[in-house]
Coordinates of C-alpha atoms in Angstrom, one line a residue:
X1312 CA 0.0 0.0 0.0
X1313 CA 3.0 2.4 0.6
X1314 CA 4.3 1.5 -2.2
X1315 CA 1.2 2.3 -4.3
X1316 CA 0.7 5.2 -2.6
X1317 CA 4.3 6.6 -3.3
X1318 CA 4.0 5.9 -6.7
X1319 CA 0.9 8.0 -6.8
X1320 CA 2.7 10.7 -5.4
X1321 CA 5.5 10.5 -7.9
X1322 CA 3.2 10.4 -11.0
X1323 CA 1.9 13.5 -9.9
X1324 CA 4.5 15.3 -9.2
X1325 CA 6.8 14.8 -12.3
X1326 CA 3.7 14.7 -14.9
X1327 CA 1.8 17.6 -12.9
X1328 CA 5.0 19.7 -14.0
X1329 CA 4.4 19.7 -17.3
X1330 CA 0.8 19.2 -17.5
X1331 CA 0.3 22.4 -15.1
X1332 CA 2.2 24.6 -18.2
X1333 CA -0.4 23.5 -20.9
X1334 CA -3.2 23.8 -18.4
X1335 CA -2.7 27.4 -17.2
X1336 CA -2.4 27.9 -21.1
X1337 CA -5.8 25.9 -21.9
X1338 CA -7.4 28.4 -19.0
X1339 CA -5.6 31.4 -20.2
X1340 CA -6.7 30.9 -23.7
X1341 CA -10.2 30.1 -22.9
X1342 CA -10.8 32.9 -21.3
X1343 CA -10.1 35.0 -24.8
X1344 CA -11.8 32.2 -26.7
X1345 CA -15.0 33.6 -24.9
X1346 CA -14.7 36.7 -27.2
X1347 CA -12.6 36.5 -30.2
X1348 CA -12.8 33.1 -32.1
X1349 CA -10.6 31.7 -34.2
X1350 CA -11.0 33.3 -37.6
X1351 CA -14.0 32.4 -39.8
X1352 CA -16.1 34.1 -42.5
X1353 CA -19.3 33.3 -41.1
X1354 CA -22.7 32.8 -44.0
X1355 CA -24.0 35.9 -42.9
X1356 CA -20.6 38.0 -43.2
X1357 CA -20.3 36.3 -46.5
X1358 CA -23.8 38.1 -47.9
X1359 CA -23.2 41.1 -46.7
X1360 CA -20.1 42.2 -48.3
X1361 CA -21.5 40.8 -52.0
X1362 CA -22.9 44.0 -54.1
X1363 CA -26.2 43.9 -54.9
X1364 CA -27.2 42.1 -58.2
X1365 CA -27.7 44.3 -61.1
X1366 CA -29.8 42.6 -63.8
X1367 CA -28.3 44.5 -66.9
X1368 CA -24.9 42.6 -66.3
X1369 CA -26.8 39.3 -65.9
X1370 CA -27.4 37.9 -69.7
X1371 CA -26.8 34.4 -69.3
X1372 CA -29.9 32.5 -67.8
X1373 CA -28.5 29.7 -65.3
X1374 CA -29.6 26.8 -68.1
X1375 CA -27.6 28.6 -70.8
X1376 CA -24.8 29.4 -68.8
X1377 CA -24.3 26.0 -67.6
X1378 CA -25.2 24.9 -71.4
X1379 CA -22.0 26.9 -72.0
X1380 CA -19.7 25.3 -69.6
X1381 CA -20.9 22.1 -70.8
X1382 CA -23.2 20.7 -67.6
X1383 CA -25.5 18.7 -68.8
X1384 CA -26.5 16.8 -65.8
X1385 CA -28.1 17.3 -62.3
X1386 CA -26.9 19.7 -59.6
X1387 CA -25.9 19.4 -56.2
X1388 CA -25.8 23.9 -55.6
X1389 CA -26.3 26.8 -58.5
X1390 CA -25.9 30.3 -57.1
X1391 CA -26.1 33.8 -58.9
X1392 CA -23.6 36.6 -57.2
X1393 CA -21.1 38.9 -57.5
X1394 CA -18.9 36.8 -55.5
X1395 CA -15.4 36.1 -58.1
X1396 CA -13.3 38.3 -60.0
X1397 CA -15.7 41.5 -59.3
X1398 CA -18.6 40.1 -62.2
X1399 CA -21.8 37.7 -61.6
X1400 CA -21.3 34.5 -62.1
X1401 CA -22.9 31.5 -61.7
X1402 CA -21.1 28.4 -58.8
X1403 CA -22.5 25.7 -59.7
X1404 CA -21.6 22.4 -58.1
X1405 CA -22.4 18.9 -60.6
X1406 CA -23.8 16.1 -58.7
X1407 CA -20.8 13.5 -58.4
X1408 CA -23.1 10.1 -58.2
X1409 CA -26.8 9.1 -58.0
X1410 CA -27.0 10.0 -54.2
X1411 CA -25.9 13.2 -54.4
X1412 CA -28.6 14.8 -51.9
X1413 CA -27.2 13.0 -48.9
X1414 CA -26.7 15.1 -46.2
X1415 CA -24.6 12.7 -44.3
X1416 CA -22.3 9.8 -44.4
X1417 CA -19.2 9.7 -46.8
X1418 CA -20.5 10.8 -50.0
X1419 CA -21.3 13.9 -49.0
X1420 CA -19.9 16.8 -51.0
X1421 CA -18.0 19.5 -48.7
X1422 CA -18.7 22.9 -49.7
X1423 CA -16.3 24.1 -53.2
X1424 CA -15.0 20.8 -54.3
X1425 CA -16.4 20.7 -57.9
X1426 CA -17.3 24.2 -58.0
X1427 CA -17.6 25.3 -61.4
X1428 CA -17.8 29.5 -61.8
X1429 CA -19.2 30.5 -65.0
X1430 CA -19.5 34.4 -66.5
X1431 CA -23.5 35.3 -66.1
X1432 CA -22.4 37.5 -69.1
X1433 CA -20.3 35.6 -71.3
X1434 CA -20.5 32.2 -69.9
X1435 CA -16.8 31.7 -69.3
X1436 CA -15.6 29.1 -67.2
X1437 CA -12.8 30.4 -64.7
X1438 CA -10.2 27.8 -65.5
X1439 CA -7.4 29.8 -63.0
X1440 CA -7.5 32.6 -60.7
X1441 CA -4.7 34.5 -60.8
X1442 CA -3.1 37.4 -59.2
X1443 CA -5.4 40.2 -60.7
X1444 CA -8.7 37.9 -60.3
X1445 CA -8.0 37.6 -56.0
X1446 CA -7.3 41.2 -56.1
X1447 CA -10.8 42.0 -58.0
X1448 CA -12.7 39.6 -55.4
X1449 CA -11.0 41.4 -52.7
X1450 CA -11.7 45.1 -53.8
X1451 CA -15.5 44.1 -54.3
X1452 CA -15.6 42.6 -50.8
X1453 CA -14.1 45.5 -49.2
X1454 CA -16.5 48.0 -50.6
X1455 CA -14.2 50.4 -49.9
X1456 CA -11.9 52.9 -51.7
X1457 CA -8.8 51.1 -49.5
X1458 CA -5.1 49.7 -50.9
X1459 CA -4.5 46.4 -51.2
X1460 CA -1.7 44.4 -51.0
X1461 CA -1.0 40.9 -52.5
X1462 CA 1.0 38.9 -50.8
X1463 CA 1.3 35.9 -52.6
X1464 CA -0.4 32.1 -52.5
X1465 CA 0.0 29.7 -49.8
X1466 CA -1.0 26.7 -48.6
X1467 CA -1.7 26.9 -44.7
X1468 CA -0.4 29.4 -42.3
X1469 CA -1.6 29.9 -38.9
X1470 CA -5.1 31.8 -39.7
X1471 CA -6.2 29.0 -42.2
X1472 CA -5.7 25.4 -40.5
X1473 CA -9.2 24.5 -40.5
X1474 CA -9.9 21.7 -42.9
X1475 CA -13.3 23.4 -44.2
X1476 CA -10.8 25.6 -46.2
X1477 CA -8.9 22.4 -48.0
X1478 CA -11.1 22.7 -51.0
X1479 CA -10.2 25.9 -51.9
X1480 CA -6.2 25.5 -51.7
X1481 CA -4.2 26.8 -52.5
X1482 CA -5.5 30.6 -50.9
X1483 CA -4.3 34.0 -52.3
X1484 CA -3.8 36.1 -49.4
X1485 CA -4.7 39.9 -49.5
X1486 CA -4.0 42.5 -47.2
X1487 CA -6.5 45.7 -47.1
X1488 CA -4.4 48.9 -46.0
X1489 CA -7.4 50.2 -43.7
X1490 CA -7.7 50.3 -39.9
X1491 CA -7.9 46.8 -39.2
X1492 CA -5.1 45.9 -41.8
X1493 CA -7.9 42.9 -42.3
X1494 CA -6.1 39.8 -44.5
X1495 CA -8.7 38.8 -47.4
X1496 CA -8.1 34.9 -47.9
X1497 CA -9.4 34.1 -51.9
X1498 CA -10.2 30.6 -52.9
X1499 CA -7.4 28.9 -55.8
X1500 CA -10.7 27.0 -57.0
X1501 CA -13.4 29.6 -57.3
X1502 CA -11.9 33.1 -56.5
X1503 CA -14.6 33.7 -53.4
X1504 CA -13.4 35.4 -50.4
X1505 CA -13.1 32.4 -48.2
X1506 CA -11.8 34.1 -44.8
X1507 CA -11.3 37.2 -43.2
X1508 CA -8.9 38.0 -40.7
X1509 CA -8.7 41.8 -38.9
X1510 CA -5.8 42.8 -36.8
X1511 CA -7.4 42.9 -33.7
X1512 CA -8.6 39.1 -34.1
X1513 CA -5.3 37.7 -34.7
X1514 CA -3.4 39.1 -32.2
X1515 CA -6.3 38.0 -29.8
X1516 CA -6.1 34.8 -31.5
X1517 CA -2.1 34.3 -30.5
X1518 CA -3.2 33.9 -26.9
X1519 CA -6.6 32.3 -27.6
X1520 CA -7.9 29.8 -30.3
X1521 CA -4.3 29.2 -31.7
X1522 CA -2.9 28.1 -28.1
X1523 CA -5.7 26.3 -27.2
X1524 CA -6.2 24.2 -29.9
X1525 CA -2.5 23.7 -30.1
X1526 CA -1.9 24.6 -33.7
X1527 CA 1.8 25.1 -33.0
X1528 CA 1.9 21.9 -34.1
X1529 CA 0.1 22.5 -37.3
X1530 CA 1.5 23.4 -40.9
X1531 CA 4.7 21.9 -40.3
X1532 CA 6.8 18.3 -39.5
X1533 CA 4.2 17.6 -36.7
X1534 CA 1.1 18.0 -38.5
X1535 CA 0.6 14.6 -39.2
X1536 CA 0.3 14.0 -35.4
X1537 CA -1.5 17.1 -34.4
X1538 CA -5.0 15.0 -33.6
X1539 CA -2.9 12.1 -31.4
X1540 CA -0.9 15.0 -29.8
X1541 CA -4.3 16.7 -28.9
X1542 CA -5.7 13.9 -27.5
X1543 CA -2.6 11.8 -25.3
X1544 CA -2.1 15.5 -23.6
X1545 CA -5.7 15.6 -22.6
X1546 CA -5.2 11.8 -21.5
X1547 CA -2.1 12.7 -19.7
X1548 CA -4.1 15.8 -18.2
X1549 CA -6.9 13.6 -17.0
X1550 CA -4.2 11.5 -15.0
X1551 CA -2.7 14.1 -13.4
X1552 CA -5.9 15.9 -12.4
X1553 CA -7.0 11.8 -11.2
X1554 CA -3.9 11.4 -9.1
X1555 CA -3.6 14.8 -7.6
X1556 CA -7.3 14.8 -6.6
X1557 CA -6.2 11.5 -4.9
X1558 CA -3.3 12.8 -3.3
X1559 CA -5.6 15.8 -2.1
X1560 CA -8.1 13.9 -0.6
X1561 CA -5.1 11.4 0.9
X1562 CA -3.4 14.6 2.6
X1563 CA -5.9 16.4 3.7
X1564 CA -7.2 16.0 7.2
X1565 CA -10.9 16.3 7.5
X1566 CA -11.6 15.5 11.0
X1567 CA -8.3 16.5 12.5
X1568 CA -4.9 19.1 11.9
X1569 CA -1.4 18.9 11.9
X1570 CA 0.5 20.3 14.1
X1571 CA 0.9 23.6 12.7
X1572 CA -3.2 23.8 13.3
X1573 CA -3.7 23.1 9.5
X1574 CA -5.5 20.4 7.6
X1575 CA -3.0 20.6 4.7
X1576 CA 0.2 19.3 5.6
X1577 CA 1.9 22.0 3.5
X1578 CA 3.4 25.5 5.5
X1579 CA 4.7 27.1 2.4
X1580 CA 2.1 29.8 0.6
X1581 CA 2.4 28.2 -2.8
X1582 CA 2.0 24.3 -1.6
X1583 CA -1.0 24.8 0.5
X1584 CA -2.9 26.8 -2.1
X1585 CA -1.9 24.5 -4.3
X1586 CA -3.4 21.8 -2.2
X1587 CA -6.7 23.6 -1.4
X1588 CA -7.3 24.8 -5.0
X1589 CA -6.7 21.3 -6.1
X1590 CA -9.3 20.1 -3.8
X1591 CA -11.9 22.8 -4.6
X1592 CA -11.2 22.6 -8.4
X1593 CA -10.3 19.1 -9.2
X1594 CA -13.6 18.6 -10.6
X1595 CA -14.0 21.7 -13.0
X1596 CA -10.6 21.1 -13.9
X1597 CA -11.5 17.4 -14.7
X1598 CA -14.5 18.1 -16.3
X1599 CA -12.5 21.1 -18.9
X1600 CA -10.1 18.8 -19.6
X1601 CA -12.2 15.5 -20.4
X1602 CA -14.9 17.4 -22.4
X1603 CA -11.7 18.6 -24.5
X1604 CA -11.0 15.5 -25.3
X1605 CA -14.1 15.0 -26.3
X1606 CA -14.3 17.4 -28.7
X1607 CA -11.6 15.6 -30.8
X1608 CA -13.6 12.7 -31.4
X1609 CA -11.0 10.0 -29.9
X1610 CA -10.7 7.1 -31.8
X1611 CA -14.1 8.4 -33.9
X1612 CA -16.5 7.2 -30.8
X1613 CA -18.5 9.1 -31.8
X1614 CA -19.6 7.9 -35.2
X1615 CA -23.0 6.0 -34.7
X1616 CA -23.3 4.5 -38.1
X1617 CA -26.6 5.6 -38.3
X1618 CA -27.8 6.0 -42.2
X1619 CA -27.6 8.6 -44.5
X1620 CA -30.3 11.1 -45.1
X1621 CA -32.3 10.6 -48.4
X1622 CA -32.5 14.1 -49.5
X1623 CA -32.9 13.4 -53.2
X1624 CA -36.0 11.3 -52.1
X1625 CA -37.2 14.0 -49.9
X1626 CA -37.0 16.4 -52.6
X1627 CA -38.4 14.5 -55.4
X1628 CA -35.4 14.4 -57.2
X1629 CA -31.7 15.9 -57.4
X1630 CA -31.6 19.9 -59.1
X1631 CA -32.1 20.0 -62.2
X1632 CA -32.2 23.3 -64.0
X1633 CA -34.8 24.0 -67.0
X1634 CA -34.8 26.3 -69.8
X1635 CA -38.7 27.3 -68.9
X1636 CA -37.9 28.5 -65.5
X1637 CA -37.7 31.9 -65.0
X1638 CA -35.1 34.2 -65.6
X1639 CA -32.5 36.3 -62.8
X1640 CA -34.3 39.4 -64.6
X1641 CA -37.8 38.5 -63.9
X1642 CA -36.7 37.0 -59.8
X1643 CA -34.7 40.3 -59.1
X1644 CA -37.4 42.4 -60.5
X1645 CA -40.3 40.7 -58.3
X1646 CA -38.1 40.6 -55.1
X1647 CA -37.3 43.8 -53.0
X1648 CA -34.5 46.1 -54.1
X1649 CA -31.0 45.3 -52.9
X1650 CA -30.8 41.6 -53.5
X1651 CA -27.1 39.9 -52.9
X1652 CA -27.4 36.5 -54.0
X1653 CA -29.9 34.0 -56.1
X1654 CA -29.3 30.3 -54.6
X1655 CA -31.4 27.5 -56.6
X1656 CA -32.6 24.6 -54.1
X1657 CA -34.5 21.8 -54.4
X1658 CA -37.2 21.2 -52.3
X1659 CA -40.7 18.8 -51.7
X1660 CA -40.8 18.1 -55.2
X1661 CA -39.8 22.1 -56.2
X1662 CA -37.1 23.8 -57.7
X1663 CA -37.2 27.1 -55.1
X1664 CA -35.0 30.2 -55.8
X1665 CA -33.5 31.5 -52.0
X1666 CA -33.5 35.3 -52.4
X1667 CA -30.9 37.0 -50.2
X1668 CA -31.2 40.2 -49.2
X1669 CA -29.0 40.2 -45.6
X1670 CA -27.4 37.5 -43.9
X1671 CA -28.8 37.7 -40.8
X1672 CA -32.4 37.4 -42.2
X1673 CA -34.2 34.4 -43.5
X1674 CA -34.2 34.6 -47.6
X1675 CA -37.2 35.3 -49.3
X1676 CA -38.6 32.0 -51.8
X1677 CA -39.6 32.0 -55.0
X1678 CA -40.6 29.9 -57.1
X1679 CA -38.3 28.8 -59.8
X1680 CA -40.4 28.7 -62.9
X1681 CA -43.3 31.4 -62.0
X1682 CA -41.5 33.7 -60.1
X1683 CA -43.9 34.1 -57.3
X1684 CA -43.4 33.5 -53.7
X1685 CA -43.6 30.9 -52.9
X1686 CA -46.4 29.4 -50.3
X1687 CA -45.0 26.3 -48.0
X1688 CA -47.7 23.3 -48.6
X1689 CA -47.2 21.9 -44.6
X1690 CA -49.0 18.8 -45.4
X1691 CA -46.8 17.7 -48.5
X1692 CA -43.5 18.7 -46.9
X1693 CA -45.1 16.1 -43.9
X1694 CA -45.0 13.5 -46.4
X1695 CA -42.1 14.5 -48.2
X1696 CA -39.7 14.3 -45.1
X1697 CA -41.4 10.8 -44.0
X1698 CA -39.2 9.9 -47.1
X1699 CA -35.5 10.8 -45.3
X1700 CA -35.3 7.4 -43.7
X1701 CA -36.9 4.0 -44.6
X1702 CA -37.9 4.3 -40.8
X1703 CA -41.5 5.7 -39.6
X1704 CA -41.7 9.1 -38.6
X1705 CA -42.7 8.9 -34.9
X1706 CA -43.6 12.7 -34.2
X1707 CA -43.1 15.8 -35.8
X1708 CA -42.3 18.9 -33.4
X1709 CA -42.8 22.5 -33.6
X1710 CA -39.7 24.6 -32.3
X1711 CA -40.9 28.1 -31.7
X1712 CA -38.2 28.8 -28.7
X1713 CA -34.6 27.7 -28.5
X1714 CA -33.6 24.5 -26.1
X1715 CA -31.3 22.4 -25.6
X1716 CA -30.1 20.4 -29.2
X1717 CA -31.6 23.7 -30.9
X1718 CA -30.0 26.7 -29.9
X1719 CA -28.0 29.6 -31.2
X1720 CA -24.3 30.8 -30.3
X1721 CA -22.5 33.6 -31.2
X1722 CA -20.8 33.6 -34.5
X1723 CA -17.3 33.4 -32.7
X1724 CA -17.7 30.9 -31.0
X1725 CA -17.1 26.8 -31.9
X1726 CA -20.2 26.1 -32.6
X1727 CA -21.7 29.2 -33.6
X1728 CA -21.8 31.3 -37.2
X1729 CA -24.7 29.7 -38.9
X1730 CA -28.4 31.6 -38.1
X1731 CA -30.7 29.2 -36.2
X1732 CA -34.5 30.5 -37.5
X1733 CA -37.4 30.0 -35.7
X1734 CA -39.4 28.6 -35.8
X1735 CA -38.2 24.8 -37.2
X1736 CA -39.3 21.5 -37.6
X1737 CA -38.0 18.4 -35.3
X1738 CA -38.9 15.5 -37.1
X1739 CA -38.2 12.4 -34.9
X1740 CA -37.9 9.3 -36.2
X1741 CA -38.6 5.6 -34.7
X1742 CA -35.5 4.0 -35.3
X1743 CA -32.5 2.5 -33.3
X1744 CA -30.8 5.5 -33.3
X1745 CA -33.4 7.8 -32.2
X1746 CA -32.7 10.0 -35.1
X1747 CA -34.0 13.6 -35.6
X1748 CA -33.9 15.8 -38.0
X1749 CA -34.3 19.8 -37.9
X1750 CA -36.4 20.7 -41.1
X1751 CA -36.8 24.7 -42.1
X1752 CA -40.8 24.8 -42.7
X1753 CA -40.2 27.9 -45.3
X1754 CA -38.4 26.4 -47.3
X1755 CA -38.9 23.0 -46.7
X1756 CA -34.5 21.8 -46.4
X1757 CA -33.0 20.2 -43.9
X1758 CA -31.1 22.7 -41.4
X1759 CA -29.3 19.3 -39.6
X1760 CA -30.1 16.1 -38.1
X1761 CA -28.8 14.4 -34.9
X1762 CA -28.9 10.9 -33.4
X1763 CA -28.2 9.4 -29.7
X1764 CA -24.5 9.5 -30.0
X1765 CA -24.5 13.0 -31.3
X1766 CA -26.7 14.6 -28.3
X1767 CA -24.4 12.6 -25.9
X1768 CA -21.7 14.6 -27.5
X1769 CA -23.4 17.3 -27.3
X1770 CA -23.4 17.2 -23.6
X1771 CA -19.9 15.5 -23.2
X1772 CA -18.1 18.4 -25.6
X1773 CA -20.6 21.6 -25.6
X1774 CA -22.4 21.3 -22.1
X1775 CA -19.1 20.3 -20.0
X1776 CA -16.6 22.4 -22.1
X1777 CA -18.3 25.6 -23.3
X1778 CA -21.4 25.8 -20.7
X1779 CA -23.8 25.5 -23.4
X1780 CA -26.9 25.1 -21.7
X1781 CA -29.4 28.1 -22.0
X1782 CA -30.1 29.0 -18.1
X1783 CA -27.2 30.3 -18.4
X1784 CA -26.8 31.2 -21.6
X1785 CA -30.0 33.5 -21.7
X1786 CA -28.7 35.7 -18.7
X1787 CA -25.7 37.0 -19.6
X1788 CA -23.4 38.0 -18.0
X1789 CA -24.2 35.5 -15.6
X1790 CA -22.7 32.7 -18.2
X1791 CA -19.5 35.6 -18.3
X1792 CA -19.2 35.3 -14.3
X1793 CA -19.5 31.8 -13.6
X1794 CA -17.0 30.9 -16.0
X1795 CA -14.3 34.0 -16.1
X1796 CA -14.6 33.0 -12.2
X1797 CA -13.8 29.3 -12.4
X1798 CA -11.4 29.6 -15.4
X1799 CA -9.1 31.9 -13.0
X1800 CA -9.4 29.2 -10.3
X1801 CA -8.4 27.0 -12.5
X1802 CA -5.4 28.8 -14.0
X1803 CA -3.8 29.7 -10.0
X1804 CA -4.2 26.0 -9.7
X1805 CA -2.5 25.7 -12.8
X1806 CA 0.2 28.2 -12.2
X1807 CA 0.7 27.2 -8.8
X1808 CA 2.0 23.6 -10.0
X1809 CA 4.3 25.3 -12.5
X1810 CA 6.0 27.4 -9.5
X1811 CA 6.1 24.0 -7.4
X1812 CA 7.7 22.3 -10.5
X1813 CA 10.2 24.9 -11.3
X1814 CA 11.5 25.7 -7.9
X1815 CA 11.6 21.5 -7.4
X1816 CA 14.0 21.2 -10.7
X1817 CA 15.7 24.0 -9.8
X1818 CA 16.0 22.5 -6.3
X1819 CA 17.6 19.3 -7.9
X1820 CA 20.1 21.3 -10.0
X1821 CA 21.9 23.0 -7.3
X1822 CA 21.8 19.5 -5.6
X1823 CA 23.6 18.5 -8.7
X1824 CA 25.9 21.7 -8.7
X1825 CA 26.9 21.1 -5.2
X1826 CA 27.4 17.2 -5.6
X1827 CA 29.7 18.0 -8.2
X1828 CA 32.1 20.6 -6.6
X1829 CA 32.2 18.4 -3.7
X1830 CA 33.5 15.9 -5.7
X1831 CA 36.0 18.0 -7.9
X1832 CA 37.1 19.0 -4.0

């Protein structure tokens, strides 16, 4: 037992000294991660820097233009904007195989791969973009008489690691010579603006999302083991914050004190507080550092295998555009003034046309091939989304408030940057995985879906990590408080263990220095 015990006491002490330097970092960082995000050009920022459409530089409709870059089959996405190289142009994404519409699983196309951006004026197909077609994208998303600088294509660098990016490598990078000296990231596939990046947010982002996620170790020899290096420091955190609650609990005298009238055996300042905050914050520290782990997806335990989505058969069909639907002059001149974007969906057996005005608002719908507005039919998009799953539908539920699996974040943040509307559809269906499925009634597509593994998750990552859980949430600044609050606990915890550590190897190095004049005497 003594043996055990001094065992215990040894793992804790040599790990704790290095875990204790990336857990005052993982506090540290948090903290900022609660109000600057890691960079991201959110759907909504994205709308509202394209120019309003202007129907006279439109001539193309969207069946001759993709007549003219040789599409002959069904689509997967068609949008209208002034989004590459400064002109309209139709994006158009071919579907790659039969089930193009699912909206999970493997065969699902991430957004860009297979983009094809054609001239709405001279149906061109953008075979390149090149030095003068980033700098046109980014001097149309700036609005604004500002210089810009080129500096070049690259691959990765430390504003552009996530892997929602990888289909529009290699970037052209853009500096705007205004207040925020903002970089413009440009797609190498489709010349979009892909990223934005002020000043302000990448400083931030030095002590924040860049330190916490680790991405030192990204974009260079030890990217390759970025995910495993994530994950065995959060396993080697867990065992430290295990053994040092156990050693706690071991040396702390509940009933009784030691003789210097204390329940912690330790007299120096650092060592008891190091003790008591370990014993008051084991748990949040625990918690932090487990639901971390979480979030990478260890060994992909989270992957339920539950069966794709049948979107196509939900839809009545992939996209498929016609030369009898109506024109982008006759949509633009029945929708309000100032529209930014023409997005072609299919939906409950309809090609619809999304009109958006603003990003932040929910897009007017038209219908393709009149033109009018279109009017949701509840009771066919009820049997139309009974189609999703070979399984029975066992309820269909109207969301007119936010809860728990449904909510809305700020764009910053992890899990925030797309709008949740209200109010949805949660169609739940009667099958082993208890999936459901969040449907937009207005336009009749499928906002997300979840399953039992992926609301565990939920609450193992979001809940434990990032507080998501709308008590709190809804009274702000009460979510600020409890967290700022228990994040600084946690970090004098933290930094308490690095003092212990350094002043202990310290301690052994003049033990060293000494042992070795003494032995030169």
């Amino acid at each position: 037992m003594a043996y055990a015990k001094r065992w215990l006491f040894l793992i804790h002490r040599w790990l704790g000294i290095a875990a204790c330097i990336f857990f005052a970092m993982w506090f540290i960082s948090g903290i900022v991660m609660m109000y600057v995000g890691y960079p991201k050009l959110t759907a909504a920022e994205r709308i509202q820097h394209l120019p309003s459409l202007n129907a006279a530089t439109i001539t193309l409709t969207p069946r001759q233009a993709l007549d003219a870059a040789g599409i002959k089959g069904p689509l997967q996405d068609l949008r209208l904007a002034v989004a590459s190289g400064g002109r309209a142009v139709y994006l158009a994404v071919p579907a790659r195989d039969p089930n193009v519409g699912l909206a999970s699983g493997r065969r699902r196309v991430a957004p860009g791969i297979g983009t094809v951006v054609i001239d709405a004026s001279t149906g061109a197909v953008l075979r390149q973009v090149d030095r003068a077609h980033a700098l046109a994208s980014a001097a149309v998303f700036a609005g604004l008489a500002v210089a810009i600088d080129y500096e070049g294509i690259i691959d990765e660098d430390a504003f552009t690691h996530s892997r929602g990016l990888d289909a529009h490598r290699p970037l052209h990078r853009v500096r705007l010579v205004d207040a925020d000296t903002t970089l413009l990231y440009v797609s190498g596939t489709t010349g979009e603006v892909v990223r934005d990046a002020p000043r302000i947010e990448r400083l931030w982002n030095y002590v924040g999302a860049w330190i916490h996620w680790l991405y030192p170790f990204r974009g260079n020899m030890f990217n390759a083991y970025w995910t495993d290096i994530v994950i065995w420091l959060s396993i080697l955190g867990i065992g430290v914050a295990l053994t040092g609650t156990a050693v706690g609990i071991m040396r702390w005298r509940f009933t009784r004190v030691y003789r210097r009238g204390s329940h912690s055996p330790y007299h120096g300042f650092v060592m008891r507080w190091h003790h008591i905050l370990g014993l008051l914050f084991a748990l949040v520290t625990l918690t932090w550092i487990f639901s971390g782990l979480m979030s990478m997806n260890p060994w992909k335990i989270f992957d339920s295998g539950a069966p794709a989505l049948n979107t196509v058969a939900m839809n009545g069909g992939p996209l498929n555009i016609s030369s009898q639907q109506a024109s982008p002059q006759q949509l633009l001149a029945a929708a309000p003034n100032g529209v930014r974007e023409l997005h072609w969906i299919r939906a409950s057996g309809q090609t619809l046309v999304l009109v958006n005005i603003s990003g932040s608002a929910r897009p007017t719908v038209f219908n393709a091939e009149s033109a009018n507005v279109y009017v949701p039919n509840f009771e066919a998009l009820k049997t139309s989304v009974a189609r999703l799953l070979p399984d029975p539908v066992a309820r269909i539920e109207v969301l007119t408030d936010y809860d728990l699996y449904y909510y809305s974040r700020e764009p910053h943040t992890m899990t925030g940057g797309s709008e949740k509307f209200l109010p949805v559809w949660r169609v739940v269906f009667d099958n082993a995985h208890a999936t459901w499925v969040h449907i937009d009634p207005a336009t009749g597509t499928v906002l997300g879906h979840t399953d039992s593994t992926k609301r565990l998750s939920r609450w193992l990552f979001a809940m434990l990590h990032s507080w998501d859980w709308l008590p709190l949430l809804e009274r702000r600044p009460l979510w600020d408080i409890v967290l700022i609050s228990l994040s600084l606990c946690g970090t004098a915890l933290s930094l308490s263990g690095v003092v212990i550590g350094w002043r202990r190897l310290l301690g052994r190095k003049l033990r060293s220095v000494r042992v070795c004049r003494f032995a030169r005497l």
